[in-house]
């Protein structure tokens, strides 16, 4: 069967799925059908293996499965990470956490905890950019840790250790220089969940939306050394609530920052 048939099919589906033609182009390049071949799509025949792969693309795409899951890969900073439905798809705004941590200019051999690591995109990216840091990445989900382990192996990172834990239950008192977390922060009735039907709810939902911040902040204050920092990603409407939680836990020098869309998204603070 020719590639033209599938491009025509994508064009018909584009009335309901606006970006399918663009995403199909991207998908083809990802499975090894080059831009030159795509330019010759009028008469290009594809192999049986490619045919099965393309059929799977259309079936999955129409079901609403995100392209990153169909491809089993997602871009984060300048790196590519394996992803599947066991972990959240990395978001562009989360890249700003890693950039902020780089700005912190942590000392060599500083101890960093990535709490709720998911795919490992934060900890592994940081490990590649700062190979002198000692990073411990935790998640309560063994499924998520399996995905993070794949990415750890793919990127051959040696300064990141994965551990199963409920938040910072494993951390020793005053042993940590930095705690990083992008925890679940959506309420169970959040309207955004309607657009996230294929992503793991355990990585998205927290009771009342802020319980995860409360638990992590209390544990982090105990685990952090004096002078140590914590940095959170939070929902755009949660700045005041998370600020209050950090203040109640004893954190100082609380600073909030916006994401790429100008929405409140990050907060970092220090234990003095």
CSV table of C-alpha atoms in Angstrom, one decimal:
chain,number,residue,atom,x,y,z
A,1,UNK,CA,0.0,0.0,0.0
A,2,UNK,CA,1.3,3.5,-0.8
A,3,UNK,CA,2.0,6.2,1.6
A,4,UNK,CA,-0.3,8.5,-0.3
A,5,UNK,CA,-3.3,6.4,0.9
A,6,UNK,CA,-2.3,7.2,4.5
A,7,UNK,CA,-1.7,10.9,3.9
A,8,UNK,CA,-5.2,11.1,2.3
A,9,UNK,CA,-6.6,9.3,5.3
A,10,UNK,CA,-4.9,11.7,7.6
A,11,UNK,CA,-6.3,14.6,5.6
A,12,UNK,CA,-9.8,13.3,6.0
A,13,UNK,CA,-9.3,12.8,9.8
A,14,UNK,CA,-8.0,16.4,10.1
A,15,UNK,CA,-11.5,17.8,10.2
A,16,UNK,CA,-11.9,16.2,13.7
A,17,UNK,CA,-8.2,15.9,14.7
A,18,UNK,CA,-6.7,19.2,13.7
A,19,UNK,CA,-3.0,18.3,14.1
A,20,UNK,CA,-3.0,14.8,12.7
A,21,UNK,CA,-1.3,15.6,9.4
A,22,UNK,CA,1.6,17.4,11.2
A,23,UNK,CA,1.9,14.6,13.8
A,24,UNK,CA,1.8,11.9,11.1
A,25,UNK,CA,4.7,13.6,9.3
A,26,UNK,CA,6.6,13.6,12.6
A,27,UNK,CA,5.7,10.0,13.3
A,28,UNK,CA,6.9,8.9,9.9
A,29,UNK,CA,10.3,10.5,10.5
A,30,UNK,CA,10.5,8.9,13.9
A,31,UNK,CA,10.0,5.4,12.4
A,32,UNK,CA,12.6,5.9,9.8
A,33,UNK,CA,10.7,7.2,6.8
A,34,UNK,CA,12.8,10.2,5.8
A,35,UNK,CA,11.7,13.6,4.7
A,36,UNK,CA,12.9,12.7,1.2
A,37,UNK,CA,10.6,9.7,1.2
A,38,UNK,CA,7.8,11.8,2.5
A,39,UNK,CA,8.3,14.3,-0.4
A,40,UNK,CA,7.7,11.3,-2.7
A,41,UNK,CA,4.6,10.2,-0.9
A,42,UNK,CA,2.5,10.0,-4.0
A,43,UNK,CA,4.0,6.6,-5.1
A,44,UNK,CA,6.1,5.4,-2.2
A,45,UNK,CA,5.3,1.8,-1.1
A,46,UNK,CA,5.9,0.9,2.6
A,47,UNK,CA,6.9,-2.4,4.1
A,48,UNK,CA,4.6,-4.7,6.0
A,49,UNK,CA,6.3,-3.8,9.3
A,50,UNK,CA,5.9,-0.1,8.5
A,51,UNK,CA,2.3,-0.7,7.5
A,52,UNK,CA,1.5,-2.3,10.9
A,53,UNK,CA,3.2,0.6,12.6
A,54,UNK,CA,1.3,3.2,10.6
A,55,UNK,CA,-2.0,1.4,11.3
A,56,UNK,CA,-1.2,1.4,15.0
A,57,UNK,CA,-0.6,5.2,14.8
A,58,UNK,CA,-4.0,5.9,13.4
A,59,UNK,CA,-5.8,3.6,15.8
A,60,UNK,CA,-4.0,5.1,18.8
A,61,UNK,CA,-4.3,8.7,17.6
A,62,UNK,CA,-8.0,8.5,17.0
A,63,UNK,CA,-8.4,7.0,20.5
A,64,UNK,CA,-6.8,10.2,21.9
A,65,UNK,CA,-3.5,8.6,23.0
A,66,UNK,CA,-0.9,11.3,23.1
A,67,UNK,CA,1.8,11.2,20.4
A,68,UNK,CA,4.6,10.9,23.0
A,69,UNK,CA,3.0,7.6,24.2
A,70,UNK,CA,2.6,6.3,20.6
A,71,UNK,CA,6.2,7.1,19.9
A,72,UNK,CA,7.4,6.0,23.4
A,73,UNK,CA,9.5,9.1,23.5
A,74,UNK,CA,9.4,12.7,24.7
A,75,UNK,CA,11.8,15.6,24.5
A,76,UNK,CA,12.9,17.4,27.6
A,77,UNK,CA,15.6,20.1,27.4
A,78,UNK,CA,18.0,18.7,24.8
A,79,UNK,CA,17.4,15.1,25.7
A,80,UNK,CA,15.0,12.4,24.6
A,81,UNK,CA,13.3,10.2,27.2
A,82,UNK,CA,11.4,7.0,27.0
A,83,UNK,CA,7.8,7.4,28.2
A,84,UNK,CA,4.7,5.2,28.3
A,85,UNK,CA,1.3,5.4,30.1
A,86,UNK,CA,2.9,4.5,33.4
A,87,UNK,CA,4.4,8.0,33.8
A,88,UNK,CA,3.4,11.6,33.0
A,89,UNK,CA,4.6,13.1,29.7
A,90,UNK,CA,7.3,15.7,30.6
A,91,UNK,CA,6.1,19.3,30.1
A,92,UNK,CA,8.1,22.2,28.7
A,93,UNK,CA,7.5,24.3,31.8
A,94,UNK,CA,9.1,21.6,34.0
A,95,UNK,CA,12.4,22.3,32.2
A,96,UNK,CA,12.6,25.5,34.1
A,97,UNK,CA,13.1,23.6,37.3
A,98,UNK,CA,16.3,22.1,36.0
A,99,UNK,CA,17.5,25.5,34.7
A,100,UNK,CA,16.8,27.1,38.1
A,101,UNK,CA,18.7,24.3,39.9
A,102,UNK,CA,21.7,25.0,37.6
A,103,UNK,CA,21.4,28.6,38.6
A,104,UNK,CA,21.7,27.6,42.3
A,105,UNK,CA,25.3,26.7,41.6
A,106,UNK,CA,25.3,23.9,44.1
A,107,UNK,CA,28.6,22.8,45.5
A,108,UNK,CA,30.4,19.7,44.1
A,109,UNK,CA,29.0,16.5,45.6
A,110,UNK,CA,25.9,18.2,46.9
A,111,UNK,CA,23.1,15.8,47.8
A,112,UNK,CA,19.9,16.3,45.8
A,113,UNK,CA,16.6,14.6,46.2
A,114,UNK,CA,14.1,14.4,43.3
A,115,UNK,CA,10.8,13.4,45.0
A,116,UNK,CA,8.2,11.8,42.8
A,117,UNK,CA,10.6,11.3,39.9
A,118,UNK,CA,8.2,9.7,37.4
A,119,UNK,CA,10.1,9.2,34.1
A,120,UNK,CA,13.2,10.6,35.8
A,121,UNK,CA,13.4,13.5,33.3
A,122,UNK,CA,14.3,16.0,36.1
A,123,UNK,CA,16.9,14.0,37.9
A,124,UNK,CA,18.5,12.4,34.9
A,125,UNK,CA,18.8,15.7,33.0
A,126,UNK,CA,20.3,17.3,36.1
A,127,UNK,CA,22.7,14.4,36.4
A,128,UNK,CA,23.9,14.8,32.9
A,129,UNK,CA,24.3,18.6,33.3
A,130,UNK,CA,25.9,18.3,36.7
A,131,UNK,CA,27.7,14.9,36.9
A,132,UNK,CA,29.4,16.1,40.1
A,133,UNK,CA,26.1,16.0,42.1
A,134,UNK,CA,24.8,13.0,44.1
A,135,UNK,CA,21.1,12.6,43.1
A,136,UNK,CA,18.6,10.3,44.7
A,137,UNK,CA,15.3,10.0,42.8
A,138,UNK,CA,12.3,8.5,44.5
A,139,UNK,CA,8.8,7.4,43.6
A,140,UNK,CA,6.2,5.3,45.3
A,141,UNK,CA,5.3,3.7,42.0
A,142,UNK,CA,7.3,0.7,40.9
A,143,UNK,CA,5.9,1.2,37.4
A,144,UNK,CA,7.3,4.7,37.3
A,145,UNK,CA,10.7,3.5,38.6
A,146,UNK,CA,10.8,0.9,35.8
A,147,UNK,CA,10.5,3.7,33.3
A,148,UNK,CA,13.0,5.9,35.1
A,149,UNK,CA,15.4,2.9,35.1
A,150,UNK,CA,15.1,2.6,31.3
A,151,UNK,CA,16.0,6.3,30.9
A,152,UNK,CA,18.9,5.9,33.4
A,153,UNK,CA,20.3,3.1,31.3
A,154,UNK,CA,19.6,4.8,28.0
A,155,UNK,CA,21.5,8.0,29.0
A,156,UNK,CA,24.2,6.0,30.9
A,157,UNK,CA,24.0,8.3,33.9
A,158,UNK,CA,26.0,7.1,37.0
A,159,UNK,CA,25.3,9.8,39.6
A,160,UNK,CA,21.5,9.2,39.9
A,161,UNK,CA,20.2,6.4,42.2
A,162,UNK,CA,16.5,5.3,42.1
A,163,UNK,CA,14.6,4.3,45.2
A,164,UNK,CA,11.0,3.4,46.0
A,165,UNK,CA,9.7,5.6,48.8
A,166,UNK,CA,6.7,7.5,49.9
A,167,UNK,CA,8.0,11.0,49.5
A,168,UNK,CA,11.2,11.5,51.7
A,169,UNK,CA,10.6,8.6,54.1
A,170,UNK,CA,14.2,7.3,53.4
A,171,UNK,CA,16.0,10.6,54.0
A,172,UNK,CA,18.2,11.2,57.0
A,173,UNK,CA,17.9,14.3,59.2
A,174,UNK,CA,19.9,17.3,57.9
A,175,UNK,CA,21.6,15.3,55.1
A,176,UNK,CA,20.3,17.0,52.0
A,177,UNK,CA,21.3,20.2,50.1
A,178,UNK,CA,18.3,20.4,47.7
A,179,UNK,CA,14.8,18.9,47.4
A,180,UNK,CA,13.1,19.0,44.0
A,181,UNK,CA,9.5,18.0,43.5
A,182,UNK,CA,6.9,18.2,40.8
A,183,UNK,CA,4.2,16.3,42.8
A,184,UNK,CA,0.6,15.6,42.1
A,185,UNK,CA,-1.3,18.8,42.6
A,186,UNK,CA,-4.7,18.5,40.8
A,187,UNK,CA,-7.9,18.2,42.8
A,188,UNK,CA,-10.0,15.1,42.0
A,189,UNK,CA,-12.6,17.3,40.3
A,190,UNK,CA,-10.2,19.4,38.4
A,191,UNK,CA,-11.5,20.1,34.9
A,192,UNK,CA,-8.1,19.6,33.4
A,193,UNK,CA,-8.3,15.9,34.1
A,194,UNK,CA,-10.7,15.6,31.1
A,195,UNK,CA,-7.7,16.3,28.8
A,196,UNK,CA,-5.4,13.9,30.6
A,197,UNK,CA,-7.4,10.7,30.4
A,198,UNK,CA,-4.4,8.5,29.3
A,199,UNK,CA,-1.9,9.7,31.9
A,200,UNK,CA,-1.6,8.1,35.4
A,201,UNK,CA,-4.0,9.6,37.8
A,202,UNK,CA,-1.7,8.8,40.8
A,203,UNK,CA,0.8,11.2,39.3
A,204,UNK,CA,-1.8,14.0,38.8
A,205,UNK,CA,-4.2,14.0,41.7
A,206,UNK,CA,-3.6,15.0,45.3
A,207,UNK,CA,-6.4,15.3,47.9
A,208,UNK,CA,-7.5,18.9,48.0
A,209,UNK,CA,-4.8,19.6,45.5
A,210,UNK,CA,-2.2,20.5,48.2
A,211,UNK,CA,-1.8,17.5,50.4
A,212,UNK,CA,1.4,16.5,48.6
A,213,UNK,CA,3.0,19.9,49.2
A,214,UNK,CA,2.1,19.7,52.9
A,215,UNK,CA,3.7,16.3,53.4
A,216,UNK,CA,6.8,16.9,51.3
A,217,UNK,CA,7.5,20.3,52.9
A,218,UNK,CA,7.3,18.9,56.4
A,219,UNK,CA,9.6,16.0,55.5
A,220,UNK,CA,12.0,18.2,53.5
A,221,UNK,CA,12.5,20.6,56.4
A,222,UNK,CA,13.7,17.8,58.5
A,223,UNK,CA,15.9,16.3,55.8
A,224,UNK,CA,17.5,19.5,54.6
A,225,UNK,CA,20.8,20.9,56.0
A,226,UNK,CA,20.8,24.5,57.2
A,227,UNK,CA,21.1,26.6,54.1
A,228,UNK,CA,19.5,23.9,52.0
A,229,UNK,CA,16.7,24.6,49.5
A,230,UNK,CA,13.4,23.2,48.3
A,231,UNK,CA,11.9,23.9,44.9
A,232,UNK,CA,8.3,22.9,43.8
A,233,UNK,CA,6.3,23.0,40.6
A,234,UNK,CA,2.7,23.8,41.5
A,235,UNK,CA,-0.6,24.6,39.9
A,236,UNK,CA,-1.1,28.1,38.6
A,237,UNK,CA,-3.7,29.0,41.3
A,238,UNK,CA,-1.8,27.4,44.2
A,239,UNK,CA,1.0,30.0,44.9
A,240,UNK,CA,-0.5,31.4,48.0
A,241,UNK,CA,-1.4,28.0,49.5
A,242,UNK,CA,2.1,26.6,48.9
A,243,UNK,CA,3.7,29.7,50.2
A,244,UNK,CA,1.7,29.4,53.4
A,245,UNK,CA,2.7,25.8,53.8
A,246,UNK,CA,6.4,26.6,53.4
A,247,UNK,CA,6.1,29.4,55.9
A,248,UNK,CA,4.3,27.2,58.4
A,249,UNK,CA,7.1,24.6,58.1
A,250,UNK,CA,9.7,27.2,58.9
A,251,UNK,CA,11.2,28.0,55.4
A,252,UNK,CA,12.5,31.4,54.7
A,253,UNK,CA,13.5,33.4,51.5
A,254,UNK,CA,10.4,32.2,49.7
A,255,UNK,CA,10.4,33.2,46.0
A,256,UNK,CA,7.8,32.5,43.4
A,257,UNK,CA,8.3,32.4,39.6
A,258,UNK,CA,6.2,32.1,36.5
A,259,UNK,CA,6.2,29.6,33.7
A,260,UNK,CA,6.6,30.3,29.9
A,261,UNK,CA,3.0,31.5,29.8
A,262,UNK,CA,3.4,34.0,32.6
A,263,UNK,CA,1.4,31.8,35.1
A,264,UNK,CA,2.5,31.2,38.7
A,265,UNK,CA,4.2,27.8,38.5
A,266,UNK,CA,7.3,27.5,40.7
A,267,UNK,CA,8.3,28.3,44.3
A,268,UNK,CA,11.6,27.8,46.1
A,269,UNK,CA,12.6,28.4,49.6
A,270,UNK,CA,15.5,27.9,52.1
A,271,UNK,CA,16.0,26.4,55.5
A,272,UNK,CA,18.0,28.8,57.6
